[in-house]
PDB file of C-alpha atoms in Angstrom:
ATOM      1  CA  MET A   1       0.000   0.000   0.000  1.00 58.00           C
ATOM      2  CA  GLY A   2       2.698   2.527   0.941  1.00 76.00           C
ATOM      3  CA  VAL A   3       2.727   5.968   2.448  1.00 81.00           C
ATOM      4  CA  THR A   4       0.736   8.870   1.000  1.00 80.00           C
ATOM      5  CA  TYR A   5       1.754  12.508   1.262  1.00 86.00           C
ATOM      6  CA  LYS A   6      -0.928  15.184   1.066  1.00 86.00           C
ATOM      7  CA  TYR A   7       0.480  18.703   0.701  1.00 86.00           C
ATOM      8  CA  PHE A   8      -1.841  21.450   1.884  1.00 86.00           C
ATOM      9  CA  GLY A   9      -1.888  25.047   3.046  1.00 88.00           C
ATOM     10  CA  ALA A  10      -2.837  26.506   6.397  1.00 89.00           C
ATOM     11  CA  PRO A  11      -2.461  29.985   7.848  1.00 91.00           C
ATOM     12  CA  ASP A  12      -0.489  28.706  10.863  1.00 92.00           C
ATOM     13  CA  ARG A  13       0.873  25.604  12.590  1.00 94.00           C
ATOM     14  CA  ALA A  14      -2.090  25.325  14.982  1.00 93.00           C
ATOM     15  CA  THR A  15      -4.536  25.122  12.076  1.00 91.00           C
ATOM     16  CA  ALA A  16      -2.316  22.652  10.212  1.00 91.00           C
ATOM     17  CA  ALA A  17      -2.182  20.466  13.328  1.00 92.00           C
ATOM     18  CA  ARG A  18      -6.004  20.251  13.388  1.00 89.00           C
ATOM     19  CA  VAL A  19      -6.387  19.036   9.802  1.00 85.00           C
ATOM     20  CA  PRO A  20      -5.939  15.286  10.568  1.00 83.00           C
ATOM     21  CA  THR A  21      -8.226  15.564  13.600  1.00 78.00           C
ATOM     22  CA  ALA A  22     -10.893  17.249  11.483  1.00 75.00           C
ATOM     23  CA  LEU A  23     -10.641  14.450   8.941  1.00 65.00           C
ATOM     24  CA  GLY A  24     -10.997  11.772  11.618  1.00 58.00           C
ATOM     25  CA  PRO A  25      -9.347   8.347  11.730  1.00 52.00           C
ATOM     26  CA  GLY A  26     -11.273   7.043   8.733  1.00 52.00           C
ATOM     27  CA  GLY A  27     -10.950  10.249   6.742  1.00 50.00           C
ATOM     28  CA  LEU A  28      -7.250  10.432   6.026  1.00 48.00           C
ATOM     29  CA  GLY A  29      -7.844   8.916   2.626  1.00 44.00           C
ATOM     30  CA  LEU A  30     -10.648  11.288   1.617  1.00 36.00           C
ATOM     31  CA  ASP A  31     -10.536  12.685  -1.863  1.00 36.00           C
ATOM     32  CA  ALA A  32     -10.981  16.354  -2.693  1.00 35.00           C
ATOM     33  CA  GLY A  33     -14.726  16.086  -3.283  1.00 33.00           C
ATOM     34  CA  GLU A  34     -15.314  14.632   0.187  1.00 35.00           C
ATOM     35  CA  LEU A  35     -13.122  17.251   1.874  1.00 34.00           C
ATOM     36  CA  GLY A  36     -15.677  19.977   1.167  1.00 34.00           C
ATOM     37  CA  ALA A  37     -17.897  18.606   3.928  1.00 34.00           C
ATOM     38  CA  LEU A  38     -15.343  19.585   6.576  1.00 33.00           C
ATOM     39  CA  GLY A  39     -16.166  23.294   6.652  1.00 35.00           C
ATOM     40  CA  ARG A  40     -13.300  25.776   7.025  1.00 36.00           C
ATOM     41  CA  LEU A  41     -10.649  23.079   7.505  1.00 35.00           C
ATOM     42  CA  GLY A  42     -12.022  21.330   4.446  1.00 35.00           C
ATOM     43  CA  ASP A  43     -11.613  24.589   2.529  1.00 38.00           C
ATOM     44  CA  LEU A  44      -7.918  24.510   3.335  1.00 35.00           C
ATOM     45  CA  MET A  45      -7.531  21.287   1.397  1.00 37.00           C
ATOM     46  CA  GLU A  46     -10.328  21.328  -1.184  1.00 38.00           C
ATOM     47  CA  THR A  47      -9.233  21.510  -4.814  1.00 38.00           C
ATOM     48  CA  SER A  48     -12.399  22.603  -6.589  1.00 35.00           C
ATOM     49  CA  GLY A  49     -13.037  26.320  -6.245  1.00 33.00           C
ATOM     50  CA  SER A  50     -10.502  26.798  -3.460  1.00 38.00           C
ATOM     51  CA  VAL A  51      -7.513  29.073  -3.663  1.00 40.00           C
ATOM     52  CA  ASN A  52      -5.478  26.650  -1.605  1.00 49.00           C
ATOM     53  CA  GLY A  53      -6.241  23.123  -2.827  1.00 61.00           C
ATOM     54  CA  HIS A  54      -4.039  20.152  -2.030  1.00 68.00           C
ATOM     55  CA  LEU A  55      -1.587  17.899  -3.788  1.00 68.00           C
ATOM     56  CA  SER A  56      -1.508  14.174  -3.062  1.00 70.00           C
ATOM     57  CA  THR A  57       1.608  12.340  -4.130  1.00 70.00           C
ATOM     58  CA  LYS A  58       3.985   9.514  -3.316  1.00 74.00           C
ATOM     59  CA  ILE A  59       6.887  12.019  -3.171  1.00 81.00           C
ATOM     60  CA  LYS A  60       8.286  12.458   0.333  1.00 87.00           C
ATOM     61  CA  PRO A  61       8.483  16.030   1.606  1.00 90.00           C
ATOM     62  CA  GLU A  62      12.190  15.418   2.310  1.00 91.00           C
ATOM     63  CA  THR A  63      12.692  14.551  -1.352  1.00 87.00           C
ATOM     64  CA  MET A  64      10.711  17.595  -2.466  1.00 87.00           C
ATOM     65  CA  SER A  65      12.893  19.811  -0.254  1.00 92.00           C
ATOM     66  CA  ALA A  66      16.038  18.211  -1.628  1.00 90.00           C
ATOM     67  CA  MET A  67      14.827  18.646  -5.244  1.00 88.00           C
ATOM     68  CA  VAL A  68      14.234  22.338  -4.697  1.00 91.00           C
ATOM     69  CA  LEU A  69      17.354  23.149  -2.731  1.00 93.00           C
ATOM     70  CA  THR A  70      19.857  21.022  -4.644  1.00 91.00           C
ATOM     71  CA  GLY A  71      18.346  21.500  -8.087  1.00 90.00           C
ATOM     72  CA  ILE A  72      17.321  25.169  -7.901  1.00 93.00           C
ATOM     73  CA  LYS A  73      19.601  26.676  -5.260  1.00 92.00           C
ATOM     74  CA  GLY A  74      22.643  24.396  -5.665  1.00 92.00           C
ATOM     75  CA  VAL A  75      22.718  23.471  -1.975  1.00 93.00           C
ATOM     76  CA  PRO A  76      24.726  20.282  -1.313  1.00 93.00           C
ATOM     77  CA  LEU A  77      22.444  17.411  -0.331  1.00 89.00           C
ATOM     78  CA  HIS A  78      24.013  17.079   3.133  1.00 92.00           C
ATOM     79  CA  GLN A  79      23.087  20.727   3.851  1.00 93.00           C
ATOM     80  CA  VAL A  80      19.360  20.383   3.116  1.00 92.00           C
ATOM     81  CA  PRO A  81      17.660  21.381   6.398  1.00 90.00           C
ATOM     82  CA  PRO A  82      15.261  19.035   8.168  1.00 89.00           C
ATOM     83  CA  LEU A  83      11.526  19.535   7.925  1.00 93.00           C
ATOM     84  CA  GLU A  84       9.688  21.179  10.787  1.00 93.00           C
ATOM     85  CA  LEU A  85       7.566  18.635  12.668  1.00 96.00           C
ATOM     86  CA  VAL A  86       4.125  19.984  13.621  1.00 96.00           C
ATOM     87  CA  VAL A  87       2.403  16.778  14.821  1.00 94.00           C
ATOM     88  CA  LEU A  88       3.696  13.270  15.407  1.00 94.00           C
ATOM     89  CA  HIS A  89       0.919  10.756  16.023  1.00 90.00           C
ATOM     90  CA  PRO A  90       0.988   6.934  15.780  1.00 89.00           C
ATOM     91  CA  ASP A  91      -1.325   7.124  12.737  1.00 85.00           C
ATOM     92  CA  TYR A  92       0.024  10.206  10.920  1.00 89.00           C
ATOM     93  CA  ALA A  93       2.404  13.136  10.984  1.00 93.00           C
ATOM     94  CA  VAL A  94       2.168  16.738   9.828  1.00 95.00           C
ATOM     95  CA  VAL A  95       5.329  18.532   8.750  1.00 96.00           C
ATOM     96  CA  GLN A  96       5.896  22.088   7.598  1.00 95.00           C
ATOM     97  CA  LEU A  97       8.102  22.769   4.624  1.00 94.00           C
ATOM     98  CA  PRO A  98      10.459  25.552   5.669  1.00 92.00           C
ATOM     99  CA  HIS A  99      10.475  28.997   4.125  1.00 92.00           C
ATOM    100  CA  THR A 100      13.990  28.226   2.818  1.00 93.00           C
ATOM    101  CA  VAL A 101      12.414  25.582   0.545  1.00 93.00           C
ATOM    102  CA  VAL A 102       9.150  27.275  -0.414  1.00 94.00           C
ATOM    103  CA  GLU A 103      10.583  30.660  -1.442  1.00 96.00           C
ATOM    104  CA  PRO A 104      13.146  29.336  -3.962  1.00 95.00           C
ATOM    105  CA  LEU A 105      10.417  27.123  -5.435  1.00 95.00           C
ATOM    106  CA  ARG A 106       8.013  30.058  -5.755  1.00 96.00           C
ATOM    107  CA  LYS A 107      10.625  32.294  -7.384  1.00 97.00           C
ATOM    108  CA  ALA A 108      12.246  29.761  -9.745  1.00 96.00           C
ATOM    109  CA  ASP A 109      12.088  30.516 -13.457  1.00 96.00           C
ATOM    110  CA  GLU A 110      11.583  27.986 -16.268  1.00 94.00           C
ATOM    111  CA  THR A 111      15.314  27.388 -16.675  1.00 94.00           C
ATOM    112  CA  GLU A 112      15.802  26.655 -12.991  1.00 94.00           C
ATOM    113  CA  LEU A 113      12.826  24.275 -12.898  1.00 94.00           C
ATOM    114  CA  GLY A 114      14.113  22.489 -15.994  1.00 92.00           C
ATOM    115  CA  ALA A 115      17.641  22.186 -14.588  1.00 91.00           C
ATOM    116  CA  ALA A 116      16.320  20.828 -11.285  1.00 90.00           C
ATOM    117  CA  ALA A 117      14.179  18.296 -13.135  1.00 88.00           C
ATOM    118  CA  PHE A 118      17.124  17.161 -15.248  1.00 88.00           C
ATOM    119  CA  ILE A 119      19.404  16.828 -12.209  1.00 85.00           C
ATOM    120  CA  TRP A 120      16.838  14.717 -10.377  1.00 82.00           C
ATOM    121  CA  SER A 121      16.118  12.583 -13.454  1.00 81.00           C
ATOM    122  CA  THR A 122      19.716  11.349 -13.389  1.00 79.00           C
ATOM    123  CA  VAL A 123      19.617   9.721  -9.944  1.00 73.00           C
ATOM    124  CA  PRO A 124      19.964   5.908 -10.111  1.00 65.00           C
ATOM    125  CA  ASP A 125      16.267   4.997  -9.774  1.00 67.00           C
ATOM    126  CA  ARG A 126      15.113   7.382 -12.548  1.00 61.00           C
ATOM    127  CA  ARG A 127      14.809   6.630 -16.260  1.00 64.00           C
ATOM    128  CA  GLY A 128      16.292   9.748 -17.858  1.00 62.00           C
ATOM    129  CA  PRO A 129      14.590  12.303 -20.164  1.00 68.00           C
ATOM    130  CA  ARG A 130      11.057  10.960 -19.761  1.00 71.00           C
ATOM    131  CA  ASP A 131      11.391  11.269 -15.998  1.00 79.00           C
ATOM    132  CA  ALA A 132      12.933  14.735 -16.393  1.00 83.00           C
ATOM    133  CA  PHE A 133       9.756  15.928 -18.112  1.00 86.00           C
ATOM    134  CA  VAL A 134       7.513  14.325 -15.475  1.00 84.00           C
ATOM    135  CA  ILE A 135       9.619  15.892 -12.699  1.00 84.00           C
ATOM    136  CA  TYR A 136       9.510  19.259 -14.489  1.00 89.00           C
ATOM    137  CA  GLN A 137       5.701  19.094 -14.637  1.00 89.00           C
ATOM    138  CA  MET A 138       5.562  18.113 -10.966  1.00 87.00           C
ATOM    139  CA  LEU A 139       7.846  21.007  -9.934  1.00 90.00           C
ATOM    140  CA  HIS A 140       5.667  23.370 -11.965  1.00 90.00           C
ATOM    141  CA  GLU A 141       2.561  22.070 -10.214  1.00 89.00           C
ATOM    142  CA  TRP A 142       4.231  22.505  -6.816  1.00 88.00           C
ATOM    143  CA  GLN A 143       5.330  26.008  -7.792  1.00 93.00           C
ATOM    144  CA  ASP A 144       1.795  27.018  -8.801  1.00 91.00           C
ATOM    145  CA  PHE A 145       0.461  25.525  -5.573  1.00 89.00           C
ATOM    146  CA  ALA A 146       3.074  27.322  -3.438  1.00 91.00           C
ATOM    147  CA  ASN A 147       2.220  30.629  -5.150  1.00 93.00           C
ATOM    148  CA  ARG A 148      -1.514  30.179  -4.513  1.00 91.00           C
ATOM    149  CA  LEU A 149      -0.819  29.426  -0.863  1.00 90.00           C
ATOM    150  CA  HIS A 150       1.459  32.446  -0.536  1.00 92.00           C
ATOM    151  CA  ASP A 151      -1.155  34.709  -2.133  1.00 92.00           C
ATOM    152  CA  ALA A 152      -3.706  33.428   0.400  1.00 89.00           C
ATOM    153  CA  GLY A 153      -1.302  34.043   3.312  1.00 91.00           C
ATOM    154  CA  HIS A 154      -0.848  30.325   3.964  1.00 91.00           C
ATOM    155  CA  GLN A 155       2.187  28.162   4.558  1.00 92.00           C
ATOM    156  CA  LEU A 156       2.960  24.779   3.011  1.00 92.00           C
ATOM    157  CA  TYR A 157       2.447  21.624   5.092  1.00 91.00           C
ATOM    158  CA  CYS A 158       2.393  17.912   4.399  1.00 91.00           C
ATOM    159  CA  LEU A 159       0.154  15.289   5.980  1.00 90.00           C
ATOM    160  CA  VAL A 160       1.900  11.908   6.005  1.00 89.00           C
ATOM    161  CA  TRP A 161      -0.027   8.695   6.589  1.00 80.00           C
ATOM    162  CA  PRO A 162       0.361   4.996   5.756  1.00 74.00           C
TER     163      PRO A 162
END
């Protein structure tokens, strides 16, 4: 089955910490259409008609941070800062992606996104140019998402659950 990572926006850490509780133990796998029933917290994660939306992926937030900082900013992998833990629960965790990751992603131009995608397509478990294009599209999607969150005054978080 594996772990799922749901990236979402919230105005602060306290609100982000309440998102899993609002979803309930059976609701961590809800899709975007079902999230609308959660009221304001549901609005933080709803994709249709919401400024904020959410992104569900199998990409770890640590990997996303490393892609941005090594590929866009040229930071050596061993200097990528740790994520900021908001909630650690036996059934899930919520982490905040630091400002040092989100800002370079938001401000990257096409060339920087393309270079980052190419760099990450060359790691051993990738398949080359096809993966570079997929990674480029994913970085673009993350960039658009980060910009929408910033415009709404929200920060980027990730809900991690098995």
